[in-house]
Structure formats: structure tokens, C-alpha cells
Coordinates of C-alpha atoms in Angstrom, one line a residue:
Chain I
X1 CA 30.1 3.7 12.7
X2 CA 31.2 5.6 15.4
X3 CA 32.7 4.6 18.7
X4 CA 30.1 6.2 21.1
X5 CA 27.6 3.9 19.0
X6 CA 29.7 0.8 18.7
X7 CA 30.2 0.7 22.7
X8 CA 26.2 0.2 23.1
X9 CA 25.6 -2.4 20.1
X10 CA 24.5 -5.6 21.5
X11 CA 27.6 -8.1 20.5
X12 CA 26.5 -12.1 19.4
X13 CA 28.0 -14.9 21.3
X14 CA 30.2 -15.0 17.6
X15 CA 31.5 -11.6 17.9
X16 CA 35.2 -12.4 18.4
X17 CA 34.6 -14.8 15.5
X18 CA 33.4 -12.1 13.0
X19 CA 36.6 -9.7 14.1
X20 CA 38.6 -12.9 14.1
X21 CA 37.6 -13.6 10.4
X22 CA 37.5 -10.0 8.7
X23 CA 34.0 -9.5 9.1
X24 CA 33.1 -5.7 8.1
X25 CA 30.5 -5.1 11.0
X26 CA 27.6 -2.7 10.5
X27 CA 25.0 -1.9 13.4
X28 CA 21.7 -4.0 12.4
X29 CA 18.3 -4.0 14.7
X30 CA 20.5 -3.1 17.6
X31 CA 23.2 -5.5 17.3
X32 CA 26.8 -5.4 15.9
X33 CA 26.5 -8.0 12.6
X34 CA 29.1 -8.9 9.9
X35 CA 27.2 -7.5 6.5
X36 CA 30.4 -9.2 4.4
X37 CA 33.5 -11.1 5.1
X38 CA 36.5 -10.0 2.8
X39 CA 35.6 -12.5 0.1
X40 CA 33.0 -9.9 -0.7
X41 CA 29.0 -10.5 -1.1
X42 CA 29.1 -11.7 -4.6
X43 CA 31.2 -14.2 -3.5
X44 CA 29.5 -15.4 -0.6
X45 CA 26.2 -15.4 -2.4
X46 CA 27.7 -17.3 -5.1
X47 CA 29.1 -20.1 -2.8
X48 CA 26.0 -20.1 -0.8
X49 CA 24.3 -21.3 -3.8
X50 CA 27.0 -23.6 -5.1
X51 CA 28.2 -25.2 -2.3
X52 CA 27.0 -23.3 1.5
X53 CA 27.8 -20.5 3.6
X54 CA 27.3 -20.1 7.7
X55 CA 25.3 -17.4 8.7
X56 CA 25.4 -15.9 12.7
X57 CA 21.5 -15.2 12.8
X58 CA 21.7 -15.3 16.6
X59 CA 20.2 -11.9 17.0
X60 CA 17.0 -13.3 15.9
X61 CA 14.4 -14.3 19.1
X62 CA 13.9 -17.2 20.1
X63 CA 11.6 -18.4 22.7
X64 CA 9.6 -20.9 24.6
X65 CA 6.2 -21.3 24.6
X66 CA 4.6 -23.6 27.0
X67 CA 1.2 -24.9 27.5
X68 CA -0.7 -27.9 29.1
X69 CA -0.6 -29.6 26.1
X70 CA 0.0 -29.4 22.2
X71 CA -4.1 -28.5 22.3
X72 CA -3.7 -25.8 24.2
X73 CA -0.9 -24.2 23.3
X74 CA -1.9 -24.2 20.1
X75 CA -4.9 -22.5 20.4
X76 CA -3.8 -19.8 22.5
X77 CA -1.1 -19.1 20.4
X78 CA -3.4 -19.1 17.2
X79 CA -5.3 -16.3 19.0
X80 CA -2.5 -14.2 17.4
X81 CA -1.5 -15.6 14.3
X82 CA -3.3 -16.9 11.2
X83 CA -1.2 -20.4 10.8
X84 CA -2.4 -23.2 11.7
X85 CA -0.5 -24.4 14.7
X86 CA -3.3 -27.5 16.2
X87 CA -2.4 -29.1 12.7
X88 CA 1.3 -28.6 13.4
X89 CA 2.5 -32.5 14.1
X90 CA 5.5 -33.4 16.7
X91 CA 8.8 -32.1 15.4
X92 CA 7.4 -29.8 12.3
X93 CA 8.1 -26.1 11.8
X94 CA 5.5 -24.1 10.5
X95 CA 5.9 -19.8 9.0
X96 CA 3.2 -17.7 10.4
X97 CA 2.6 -13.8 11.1
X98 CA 1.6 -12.4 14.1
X99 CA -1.2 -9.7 12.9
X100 CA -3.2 -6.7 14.1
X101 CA -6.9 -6.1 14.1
X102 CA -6.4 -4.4 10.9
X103 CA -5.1 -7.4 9.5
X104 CA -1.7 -6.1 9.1
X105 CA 1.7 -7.9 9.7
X106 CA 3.1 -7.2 13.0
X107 CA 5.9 -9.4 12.6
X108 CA 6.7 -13.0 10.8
X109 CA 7.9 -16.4 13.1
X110 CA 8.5 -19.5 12.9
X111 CA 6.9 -22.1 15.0
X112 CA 8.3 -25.7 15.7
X113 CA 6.5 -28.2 18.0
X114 CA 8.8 -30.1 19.9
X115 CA 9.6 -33.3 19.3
X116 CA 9.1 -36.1 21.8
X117 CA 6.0 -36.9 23.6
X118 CA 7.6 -35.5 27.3
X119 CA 8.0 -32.0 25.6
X120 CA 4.4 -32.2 24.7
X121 CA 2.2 -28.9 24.9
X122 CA 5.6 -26.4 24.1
X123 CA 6.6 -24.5 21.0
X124 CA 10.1 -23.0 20.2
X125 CA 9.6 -19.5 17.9
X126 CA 12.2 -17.4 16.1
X127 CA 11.6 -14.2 15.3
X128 CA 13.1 -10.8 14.0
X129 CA 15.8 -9.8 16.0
X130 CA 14.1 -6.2 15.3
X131 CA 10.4 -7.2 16.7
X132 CA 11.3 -9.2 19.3
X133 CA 10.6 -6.9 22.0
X134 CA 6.8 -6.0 20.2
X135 CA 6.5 -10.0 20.0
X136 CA 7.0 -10.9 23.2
X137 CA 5.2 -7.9 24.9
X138 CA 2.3 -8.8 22.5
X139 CA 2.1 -12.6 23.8
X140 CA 2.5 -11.6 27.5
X141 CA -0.6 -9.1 26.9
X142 CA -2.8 -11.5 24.8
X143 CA -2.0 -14.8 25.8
X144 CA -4.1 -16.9 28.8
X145 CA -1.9 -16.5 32.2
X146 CA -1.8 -20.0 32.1
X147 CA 0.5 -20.3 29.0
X148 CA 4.4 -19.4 29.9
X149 CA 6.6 -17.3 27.7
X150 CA 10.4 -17.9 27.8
X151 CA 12.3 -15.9 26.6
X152 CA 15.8 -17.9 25.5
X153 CA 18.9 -15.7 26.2
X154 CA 21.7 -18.3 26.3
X155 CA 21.7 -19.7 23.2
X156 CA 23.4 -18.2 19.6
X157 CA 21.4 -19.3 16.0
X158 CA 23.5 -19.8 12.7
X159 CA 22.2 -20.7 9.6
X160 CA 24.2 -23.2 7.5
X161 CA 22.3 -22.7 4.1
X162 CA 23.0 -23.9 0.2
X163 CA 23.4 -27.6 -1.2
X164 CA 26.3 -28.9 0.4
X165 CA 24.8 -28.4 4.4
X166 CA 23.8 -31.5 4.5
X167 CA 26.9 -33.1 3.5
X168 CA 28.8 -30.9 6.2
X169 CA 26.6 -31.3 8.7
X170 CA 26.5 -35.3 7.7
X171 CA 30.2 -35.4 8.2
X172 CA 29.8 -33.9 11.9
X173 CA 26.3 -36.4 12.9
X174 CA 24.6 -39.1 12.3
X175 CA 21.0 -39.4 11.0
X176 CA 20.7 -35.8 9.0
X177 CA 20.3 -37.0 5.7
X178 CA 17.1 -38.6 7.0
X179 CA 15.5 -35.4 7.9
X180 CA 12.8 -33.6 6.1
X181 CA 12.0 -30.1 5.1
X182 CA 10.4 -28.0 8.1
X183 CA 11.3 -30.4 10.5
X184 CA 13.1 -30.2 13.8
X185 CA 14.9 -32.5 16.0
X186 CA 18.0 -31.6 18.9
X187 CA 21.0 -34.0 17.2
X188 CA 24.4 -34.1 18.6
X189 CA 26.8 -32.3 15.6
X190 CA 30.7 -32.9 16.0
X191 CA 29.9 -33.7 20.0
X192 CA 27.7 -30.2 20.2
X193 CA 24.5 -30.9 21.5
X194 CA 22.6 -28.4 18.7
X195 CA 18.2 -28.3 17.8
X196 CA 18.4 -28.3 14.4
X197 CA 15.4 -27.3 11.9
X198 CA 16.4 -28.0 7.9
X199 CA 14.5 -24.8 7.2
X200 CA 16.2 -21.0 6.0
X201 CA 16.2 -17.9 4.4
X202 CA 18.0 -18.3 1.1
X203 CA 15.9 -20.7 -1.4
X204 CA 18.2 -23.4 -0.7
X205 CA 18.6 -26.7 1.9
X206 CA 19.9 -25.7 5.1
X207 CA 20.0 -25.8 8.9
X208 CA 19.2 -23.2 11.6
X209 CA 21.2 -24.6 14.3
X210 CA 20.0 -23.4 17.8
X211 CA 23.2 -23.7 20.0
X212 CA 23.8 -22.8 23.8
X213 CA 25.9 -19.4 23.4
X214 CA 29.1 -20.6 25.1
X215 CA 29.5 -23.5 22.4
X216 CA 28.7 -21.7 19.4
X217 CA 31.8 -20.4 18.4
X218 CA 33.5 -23.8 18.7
X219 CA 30.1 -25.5 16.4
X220 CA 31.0 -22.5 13.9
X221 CA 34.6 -23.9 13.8
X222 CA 33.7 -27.4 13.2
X223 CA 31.4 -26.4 10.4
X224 CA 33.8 -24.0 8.8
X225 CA 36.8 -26.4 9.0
X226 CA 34.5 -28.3 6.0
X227 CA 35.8 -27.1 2.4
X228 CA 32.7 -26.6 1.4
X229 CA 31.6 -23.9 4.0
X230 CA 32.3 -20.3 3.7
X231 CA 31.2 -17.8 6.2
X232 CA 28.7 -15.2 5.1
X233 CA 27.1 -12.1 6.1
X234 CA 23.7 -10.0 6.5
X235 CA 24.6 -8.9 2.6
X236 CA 24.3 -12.3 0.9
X237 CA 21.6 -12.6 3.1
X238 CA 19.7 -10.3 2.1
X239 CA 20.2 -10.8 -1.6
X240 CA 19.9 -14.6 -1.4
X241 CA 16.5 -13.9 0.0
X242 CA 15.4 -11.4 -2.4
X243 CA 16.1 -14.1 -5.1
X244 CA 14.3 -16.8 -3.2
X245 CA 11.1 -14.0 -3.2
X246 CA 11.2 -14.0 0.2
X247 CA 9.8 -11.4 2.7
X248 CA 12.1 -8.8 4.9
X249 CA 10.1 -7.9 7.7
X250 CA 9.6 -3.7 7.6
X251 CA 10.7 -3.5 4.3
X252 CA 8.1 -6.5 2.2
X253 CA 5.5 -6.4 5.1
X254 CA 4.5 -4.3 7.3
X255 CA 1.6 -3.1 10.1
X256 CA -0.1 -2.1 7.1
X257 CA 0.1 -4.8 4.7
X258 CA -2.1 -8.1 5.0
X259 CA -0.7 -11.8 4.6
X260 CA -3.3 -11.7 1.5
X261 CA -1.5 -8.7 -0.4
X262 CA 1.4 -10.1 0.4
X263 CA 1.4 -13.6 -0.8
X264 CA 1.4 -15.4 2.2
X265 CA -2.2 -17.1 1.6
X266 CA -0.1 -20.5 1.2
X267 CA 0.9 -20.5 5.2
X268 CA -3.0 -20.1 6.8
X269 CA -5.1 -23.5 6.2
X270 CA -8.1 -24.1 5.1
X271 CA -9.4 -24.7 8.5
X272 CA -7.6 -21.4 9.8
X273 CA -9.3 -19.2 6.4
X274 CA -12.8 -20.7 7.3
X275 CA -12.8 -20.1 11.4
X276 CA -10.9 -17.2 11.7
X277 CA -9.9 -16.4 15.3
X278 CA -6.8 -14.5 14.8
X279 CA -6.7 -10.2 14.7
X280 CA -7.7 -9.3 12.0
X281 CA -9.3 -12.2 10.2
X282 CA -12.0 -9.7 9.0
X283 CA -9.7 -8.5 6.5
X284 CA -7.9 -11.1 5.5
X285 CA -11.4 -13.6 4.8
X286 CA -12.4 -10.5 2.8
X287 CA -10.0 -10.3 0.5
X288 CA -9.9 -13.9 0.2
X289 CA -13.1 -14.2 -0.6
X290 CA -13.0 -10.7 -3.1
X291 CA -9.7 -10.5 -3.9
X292 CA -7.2 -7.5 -3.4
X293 CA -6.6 -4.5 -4.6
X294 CA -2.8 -5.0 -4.7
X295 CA -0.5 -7.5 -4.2
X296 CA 3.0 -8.2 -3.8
X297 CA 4.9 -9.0 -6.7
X298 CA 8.6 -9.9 -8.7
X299 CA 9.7 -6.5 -10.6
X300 CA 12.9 -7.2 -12.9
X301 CA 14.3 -3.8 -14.3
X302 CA 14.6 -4.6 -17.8
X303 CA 17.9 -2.9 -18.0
X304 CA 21.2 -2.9 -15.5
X305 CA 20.4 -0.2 -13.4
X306 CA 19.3 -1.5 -9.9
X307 CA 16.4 0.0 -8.2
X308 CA 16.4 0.4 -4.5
X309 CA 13.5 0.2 -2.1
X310 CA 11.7 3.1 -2.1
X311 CA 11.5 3.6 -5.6
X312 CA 8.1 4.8 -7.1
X313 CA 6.4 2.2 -9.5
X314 CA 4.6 4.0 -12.9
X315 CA 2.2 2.7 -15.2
X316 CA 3.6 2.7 -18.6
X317 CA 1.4 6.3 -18.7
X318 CA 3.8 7.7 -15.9
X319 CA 0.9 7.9 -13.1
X320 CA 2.6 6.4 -9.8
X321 CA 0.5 3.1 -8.9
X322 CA 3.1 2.0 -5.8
X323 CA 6.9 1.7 -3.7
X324 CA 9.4 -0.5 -4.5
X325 CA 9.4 -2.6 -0.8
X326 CA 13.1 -4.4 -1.6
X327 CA 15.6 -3.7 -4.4
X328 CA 18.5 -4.6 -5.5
X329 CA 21.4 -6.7 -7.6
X330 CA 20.7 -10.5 -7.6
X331 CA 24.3 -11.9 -8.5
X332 CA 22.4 -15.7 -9.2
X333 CA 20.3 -13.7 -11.5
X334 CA 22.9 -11.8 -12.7
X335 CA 20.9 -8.4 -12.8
X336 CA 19.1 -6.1 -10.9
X337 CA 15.5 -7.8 -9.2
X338 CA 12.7 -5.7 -6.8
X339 CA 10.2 -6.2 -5.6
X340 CA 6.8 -4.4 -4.3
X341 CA 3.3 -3.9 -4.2
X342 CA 0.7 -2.7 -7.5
X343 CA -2.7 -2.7 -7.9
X344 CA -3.9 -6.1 -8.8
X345 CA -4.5 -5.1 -12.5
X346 CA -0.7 -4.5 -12.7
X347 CA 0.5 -7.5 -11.0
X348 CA 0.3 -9.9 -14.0
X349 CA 3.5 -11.6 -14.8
X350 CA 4.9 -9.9 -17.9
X351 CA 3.1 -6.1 -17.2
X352 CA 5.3 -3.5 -18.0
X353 CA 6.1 -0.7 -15.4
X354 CA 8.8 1.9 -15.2
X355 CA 10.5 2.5 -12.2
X356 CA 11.8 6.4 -11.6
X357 CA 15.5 5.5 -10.8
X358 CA 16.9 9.1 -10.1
X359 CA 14.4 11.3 -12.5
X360 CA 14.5 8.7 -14.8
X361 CA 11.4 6.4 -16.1
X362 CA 13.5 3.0 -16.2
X363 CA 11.3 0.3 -18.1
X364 CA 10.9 -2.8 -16.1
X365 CA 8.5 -6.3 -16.2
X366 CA 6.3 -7.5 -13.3
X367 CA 8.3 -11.2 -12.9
X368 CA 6.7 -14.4 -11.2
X369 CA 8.4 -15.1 -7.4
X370 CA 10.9 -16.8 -6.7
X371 CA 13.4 -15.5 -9.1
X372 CA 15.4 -18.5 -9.3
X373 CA 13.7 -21.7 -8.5
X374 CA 14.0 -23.0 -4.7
X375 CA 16.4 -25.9 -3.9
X376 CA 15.0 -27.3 -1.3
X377 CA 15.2 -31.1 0.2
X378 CA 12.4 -32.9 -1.3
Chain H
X1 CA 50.4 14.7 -16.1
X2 CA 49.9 14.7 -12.5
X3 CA 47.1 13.1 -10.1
X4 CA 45.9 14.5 -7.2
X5 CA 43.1 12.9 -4.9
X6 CA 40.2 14.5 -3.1
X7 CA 39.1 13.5 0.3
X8 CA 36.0 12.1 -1.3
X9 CA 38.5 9.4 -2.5
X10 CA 38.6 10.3 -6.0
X11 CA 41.9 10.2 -7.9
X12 CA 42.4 13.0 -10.2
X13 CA 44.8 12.8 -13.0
X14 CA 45.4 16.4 -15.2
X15 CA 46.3 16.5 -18.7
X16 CA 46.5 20.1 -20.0
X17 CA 42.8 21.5 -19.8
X18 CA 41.8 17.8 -19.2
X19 CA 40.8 16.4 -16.0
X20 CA 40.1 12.1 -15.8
X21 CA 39.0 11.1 -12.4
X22 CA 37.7 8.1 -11.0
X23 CA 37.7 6.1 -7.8
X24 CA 40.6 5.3 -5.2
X25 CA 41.6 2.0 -4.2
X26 CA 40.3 2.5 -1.0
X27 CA 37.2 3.6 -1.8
X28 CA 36.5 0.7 -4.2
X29 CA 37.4 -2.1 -1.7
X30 CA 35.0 0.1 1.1
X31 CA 32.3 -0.3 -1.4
X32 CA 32.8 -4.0 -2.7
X33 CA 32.4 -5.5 -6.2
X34 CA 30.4 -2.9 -8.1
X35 CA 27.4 -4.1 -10.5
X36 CA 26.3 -1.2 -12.3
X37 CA 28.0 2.1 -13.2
X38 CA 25.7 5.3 -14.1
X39 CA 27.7 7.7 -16.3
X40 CA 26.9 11.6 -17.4
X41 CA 26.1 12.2 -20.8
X42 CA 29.0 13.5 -22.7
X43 CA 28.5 16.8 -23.8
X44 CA 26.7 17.9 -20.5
X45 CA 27.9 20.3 -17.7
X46 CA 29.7 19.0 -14.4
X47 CA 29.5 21.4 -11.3
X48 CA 32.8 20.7 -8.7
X49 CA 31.0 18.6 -5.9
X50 CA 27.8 17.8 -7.6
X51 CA 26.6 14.3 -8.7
X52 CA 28.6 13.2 -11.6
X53 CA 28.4 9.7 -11.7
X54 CA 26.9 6.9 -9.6
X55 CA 28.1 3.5 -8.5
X56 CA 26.2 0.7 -7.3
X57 CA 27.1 -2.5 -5.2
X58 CA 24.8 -5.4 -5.0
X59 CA 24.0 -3.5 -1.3
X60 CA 23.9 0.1 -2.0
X61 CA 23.8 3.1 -4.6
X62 CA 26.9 6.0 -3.8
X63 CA 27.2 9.2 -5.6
X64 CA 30.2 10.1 -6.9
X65 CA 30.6 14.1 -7.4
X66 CA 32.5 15.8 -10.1
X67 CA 36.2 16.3 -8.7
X68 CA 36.1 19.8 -11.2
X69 CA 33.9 22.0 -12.7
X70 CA 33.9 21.8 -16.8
X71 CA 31.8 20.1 -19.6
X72 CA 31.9 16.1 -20.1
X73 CA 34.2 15.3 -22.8
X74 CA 34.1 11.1 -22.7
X75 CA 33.3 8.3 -20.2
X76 CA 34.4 4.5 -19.5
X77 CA 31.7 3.3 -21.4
X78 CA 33.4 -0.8 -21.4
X79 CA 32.3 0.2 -17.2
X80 CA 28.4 -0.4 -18.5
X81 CA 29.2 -4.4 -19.4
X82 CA 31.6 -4.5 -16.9
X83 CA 31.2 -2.5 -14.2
X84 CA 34.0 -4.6 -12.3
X85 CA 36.8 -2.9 -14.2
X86 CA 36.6 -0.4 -11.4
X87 CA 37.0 -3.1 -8.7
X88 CA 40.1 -4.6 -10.7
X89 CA 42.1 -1.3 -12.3
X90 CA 40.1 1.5 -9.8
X91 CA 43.0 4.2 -10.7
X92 CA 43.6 2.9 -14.9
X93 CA 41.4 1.1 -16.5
X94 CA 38.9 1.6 -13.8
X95 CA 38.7 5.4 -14.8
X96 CA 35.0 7.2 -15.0
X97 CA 34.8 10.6 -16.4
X98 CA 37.3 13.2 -18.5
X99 CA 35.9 16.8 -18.2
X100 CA 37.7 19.7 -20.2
X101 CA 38.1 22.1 -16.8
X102 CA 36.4 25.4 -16.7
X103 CA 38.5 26.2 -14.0
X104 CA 41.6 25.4 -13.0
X105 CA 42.4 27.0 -9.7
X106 CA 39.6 24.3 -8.7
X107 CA 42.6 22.0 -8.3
X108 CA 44.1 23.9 -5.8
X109 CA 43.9 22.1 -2.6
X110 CA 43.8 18.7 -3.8
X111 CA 45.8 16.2 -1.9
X112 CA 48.8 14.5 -3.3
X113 CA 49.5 11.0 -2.8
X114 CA 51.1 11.4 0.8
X115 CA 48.3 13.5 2.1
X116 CA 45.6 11.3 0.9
X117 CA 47.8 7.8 1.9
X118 CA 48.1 9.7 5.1
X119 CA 44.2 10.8 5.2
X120 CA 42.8 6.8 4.2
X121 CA 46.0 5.7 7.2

């Protein structure tokens, strides 16, 4: 990285904390981000799935979106994606994508219906730090005048994610261990005033902690002073994700891809597959309703050699049949894991494939998703 | 014997006609723990500054290029089980190649231990 670039990276309210803590900073979707600490990403992957790791995912969006009431909200924001948000109940989080008229993935969000009855008729979304412009200028262009979009610029995001968060974060407030999966409440955490959703990115129990920016650096502490916690970057991310089978937006889906092809039929209703309603709902009742010509699927090379995103899939006969979307070394795994789209006659758990790794046809095994099992609170 | 480094962070070390290199210190703890090591076939022929060897992290795949010209004469194969030898012992055990030099003068130029501390500060 370059000075001249460094100066005009956007810097996270944790910044100081990163430099402060030997974080090896890397420009990511605009912003300056910590891709390892000096523990290394084997190691904070490992711990992340042993005990937890704290992750600064506060270049992610987040906004406000406010309506009447839940009913209406709801139903102008479903205009734009295919999940179903009228069934979402006070203090749930719910994955969705926004889509295009093509039926392909302009970005994935998460939505969470506040709480308490006063907040009724608004809904807090996160999305990629590297969409959020697109997002936003997408909901201001679509959306009824009447429903407000706003923007939230004062508040950092970290993820506390593996099995000990909730002991950490138990040790810090009261009630936690009585949360559920997907939910969302604002809780007081070691005196912190925090919105806390047990929800992540990593296949395990966790927190994303929404926190306003000038206290997140001292909420960071408090979590870190735990034995337990170790802080992690984008890298362990990346490959705890990967692992968990999880989508990367740009690289797994795309403006091109459908939630269909892509797995994502579990997160749109039954209600939401029957009515439609959202861009793009042509497609994507198509191909439920015939099936797709190609799916997303688990790849495992069968021997050492990672394969990156980008590599070209073969049929056993050597005719290419598809890309690599996400590649790479899963250290929970212990060996390389990819994954990325085949025709649906390929994308059978135990087809073999080869994967050209640098000239060379490398055999490898289409593998059900997740690669290792999710952990989360039941 | 005597090593020399490159400023692709490569250590050199020259015994008669042989050359072992492999990676520096530096260049190891820049890339992180390695899981996968992709050797040349022994036997083969190594151009000075073409792809010799790669090393992968769980991140990202990095060429290393062929200090010398000359012909493969043996590898690290223990690196294929444990690829973190080069992590732990980057500049012994750690080692990658040994090519029997086809030309020597190639090793004119090469930084000794100074330059390259100096060059890594």
C-alpha cells in the first residue's frame, strides 16, 4: 500500500485500535481494515472456532428504514427484495438480497424489525460496506417518498463470533444467555449501551454489536480484556465463512446470478415464492418451478493444492463446465475448500471435477455446504 | 559455502556448482503460515527469474522465481506434509530448491547479508 492511497482510505472508528494491536492493514471496499493481527489467520480462525474472536465489521452499512407502521414498511421494502419481511416479528433478523429485474443479486442485507412497540413500522439493515452506496441509491429511487432512509454514520459494528461470545458478553450484561438466534434487542454491555443481534458470518454463535462510534473502542476493550477473546481480521473472516458455505458478495453472487442458483431458496417464503412482487421474481419462480441449469455448490480439491477463485472447473473429460467463485485453505478443515457454480448435472455431492490449478487438471469432489457443521444457539 | 539474498527475498546459499535457495525470514512472516508448497520436478530446467516454485497461505498464492539459471537437482519434499517448515526454519530446514548452476556469473549482483538487512530495514 502506498502512502498516496493510504491518505484517502476511509479509517473505522477502531483504527487506532488495529495500529494499536499489530493489525497488518490492507485497503478493503474503500476502507483501511486489519486482514490479520500478528497471531496470524490460522490462529485466529482456530480460536474463533474454539473459543471467539472480535471482528471491526464497522465498514459494513447500516441504516434506518422507517415507515408508518411494520405493514408498511414491510411492503415497500419487499418491493426490492425476495424475503419475507411482513412475516418478520418484533425483534427478529431476517437475510435477504436486494435483486434486479433479471433476477440477479444486487447485493445481500440483513433486516431486523425493531423491537418494542414505540419503534413500530422501522427496520435497521446492514449491508456490504462495498454496495452500500448502490443500496441506498437503489431504495431512495424505488421506494414510496413516504418511507425514510437513514443512513447511520455514527455508529462502528463488531462481530464477536465462536462459542465462547456468549459467555463474554454474559460476563459484561445481563439477560444474553436468554436470547435467540436471529434476534435483536439494544442491551447495556459493561455500561455500553450496544443493539445487539446473535447473528454472524462464521458458522458459529455470535454477536454483531451496533455501537455509537465514539464508544466502540472502549466496548472492544472490555470484550478483549476476556481470556477467551482474541482479535481477528478480514482473513479469518473470510475463511471462517468459506467453511460455514457462506456467500461473499461479488465473488459467490453476483448481478448475474439468481438467489435460486445460488442456494438461497431457504431465505424467500412460501408466501414470497407464490406472490412475487420483488424484481425479478420472473426468474426466480421459473426456476423454482423448473429447476436450474447450475447451481452453487462445495468443491473440495482432492489433494493439498488450494484453488483460488477464478479457477476453471472441468468435467472429468477436460471440457470447462464453470469458475471457481471462492477458494481457498480451510484451516478447521484442514485442506483446501472452493467453491462455485456447475451445471446442475455436476452439482451432485460426490461428482468428480478437476480444477486447472496452473496448467494442471487437479482432481477434486463436488462436497455438500457447509463444510463443517454450523454451531449455532439452538 | 556462502549465501547471498536477492531483492525478491530469496536466500541463496552456493556450494561448488550447487545453488539451494529458499525464502527469507522476512518474506515468510510478510506472507504468514504457509499451507501448501508447489515444488519443480527434479530433473527439469530453471530459468533465473522465472517461476520455480509456488507458496500458498490460507489468503493467497505467491510465485517464487528461480534465484539462478540451471537444472533441478532435489527439493524439500518433507515441505509437501508440512509446508510450515518454511514458517519455522525459512533459511535451514525451510529450504525449497537445489539447482546445479548453468551459470555462475548469475550470482553476481546478489546482496550479502548487510545489503539485504539494509534493503528489508
Amino acid at each position: 500500500m502506498t502512502e498516496s492511497t493510504e491518505n484517502t482510505l476511509l479509517k473505522t472508528p477502531l483504527n487506532d485500535l488495529h495500529v494499536s494491536l499489530g493489525g497488518r492493514m490492507v485497503e478493503f471496499a474503500g476502507y483501511s481494515m486489519p486482514v490479520q493481527y500478528p497471531s496470524g489467520i490460522v490462529t485466529e480462525h482456530n480460536h474463533t472456532r474454539e473459543k471467539a474472536g472480535l471482528y471491526d465489521v464497522s465498514h459494513m452499512g447500516q441504516a434506518w428504514l422507517k415507515g408508518e407502521n411494520h405493514e408498511h414498511v414491510s411492503s415497500e421494502l419487499e418491493k426490492l427484495v425476495p424475503g419475507d419481511i411482513a412475516a418478520l416479528a418484533p425483534g427478529r433478523t431476517r437475510y435477504t438480497q436486494f435483486t434486479n429485474q433479471d433476477g440477479g443479486i444486487l447485493d445481500d442485507l440483513m433486516v431486523t424489525r425493531l423491537a418494542s412497540s414505540s419503534e413500530d413500522g422501522i427496520l435497521y439493515l446492514v449491508v456490504n460496506a462495498s454496495r452500500k452506496t448502490e443500496d441506498y441509491q437503489l431504495m431512495s429511487d424505488n421506494l414510496d417518498s413516504s418511507i425514510k432512509l437513514e443512513k447511520i454514520e455514527d455508529r462502528a459494528l463488531l462481530a464477536l463470533q465462536g462459542p465462547s461470545s456468549e459467555k463474554v458478553v454474559a460476563g459484561l450484561c445481563d439477560g444474553i444467555e436468554e436470547t435467540a438466534f436471529m434476534s435483536s434487542q439494544t442491551m447495556m454491555i459493561g455500561g455500553i449501551e450496544c443493539w445487539v443481534s446473535r447473528s454472524g458470518y462464521t458458522g458459529e454463535d455470535g454477536f454483531e454489536i451496533s455501537v455509537k462510534a465514539d464508544e466502540a473502542t472502549a466496548l472492544a476493550e472490555k470484550l478483549l480484556a476476556h481470556e477467551d477473546v482474541m482479535a481477528c481480521g478480514l482473513g479469518a473472516r473470510d475463511s471462517l465463512r468459506l467453511e460455514a458455505g457462506l456467500c461473499l458478495y461479488e465473488n459467490d453472487i453476483d448481478e448475474t446470478t439468481s438467489p435460486i442458483e445460488a442456494g438461497l431458496i431457504w431465505s424467500i417464503s412460501k408466501r414470497r415464492r407464490a406472490e412475487g412482487g420483488f424484481p425479478g421474481a420472473a426468474r426466480v419462480q421459473s426456476e423454482i418451478a423448473n429447476g436450474v441449469s447450475r447451481k452453487r455448490v462445495g468443491i473440495k480439491p482432492d489433494g493439498r493444492a488450494p484453488a483460488r477463485a477464478g479457477t476453471e472447473i472441468t468435467g472429468v473429460d477436460g471440457a470447462v463446465i464453470g469458475t471457481l467463485t471462492s477458494g481457498g485453505f480451510g484451516p478447521s478443515i484442514e485442506g483446501p475448500i472452493s467453491m462455485g457454480y456447475v451445471p446442475t448435472e455436476y452439482s451432485e455431492a460426490g461428482t468428480k471435477l478437476n480444477l486447472l490449478v496452473r496448467g494442471k487438471a487437479l482432481p477434486a469432489t463436488v462436497t455438500a455446504l457447509p463444510f463443517i457443521p454450523n454451531n449455532f444457539k439452538r | 559455502m556462502s549465501v547471498k539474498y536477492t531483492e525478491d527475498h530469496e536466500w541463496v546459499s552456493i556450494d561448488g556448482d550447487v545453488a539451494t535457495f529458499g525464502i527469507t525470514d522476512h518474506a515468510q512472516e510478510q506472507l504468514g503460515e504457509l499451507v501448501f508448497v508447489e515444488l519443480p520436478d527434479v530433473g527439469s530446467q530453471v530459468e533465473k527469474g522465472g517461476e520455480a516454485a509456488v507458496v500458498e497461505s490460507v489468503k493467497a498464492a505467491s510465485d517464487v522465481y528461480a534465484p539462478v539459471s540451471g537444472e533441478v537437482t532435489e527439493t524439500n519434499e518433507a515441505l509437501s506434509s508440512e509446508p510450515t517448515k518454511v514458517n519455522e526454519e525459512p533459511e535451514t530446514g525451510g529450504w525449497l530448491v537445489k539447482i546445479k548452476m548453468s551459470d555462475q556469473s548469475e550470482l553476481d549482483g546478489m546482496l550479502d547479508a548487510d545489503a539485504y538487512s539494509k534493503l528489508i530495514g
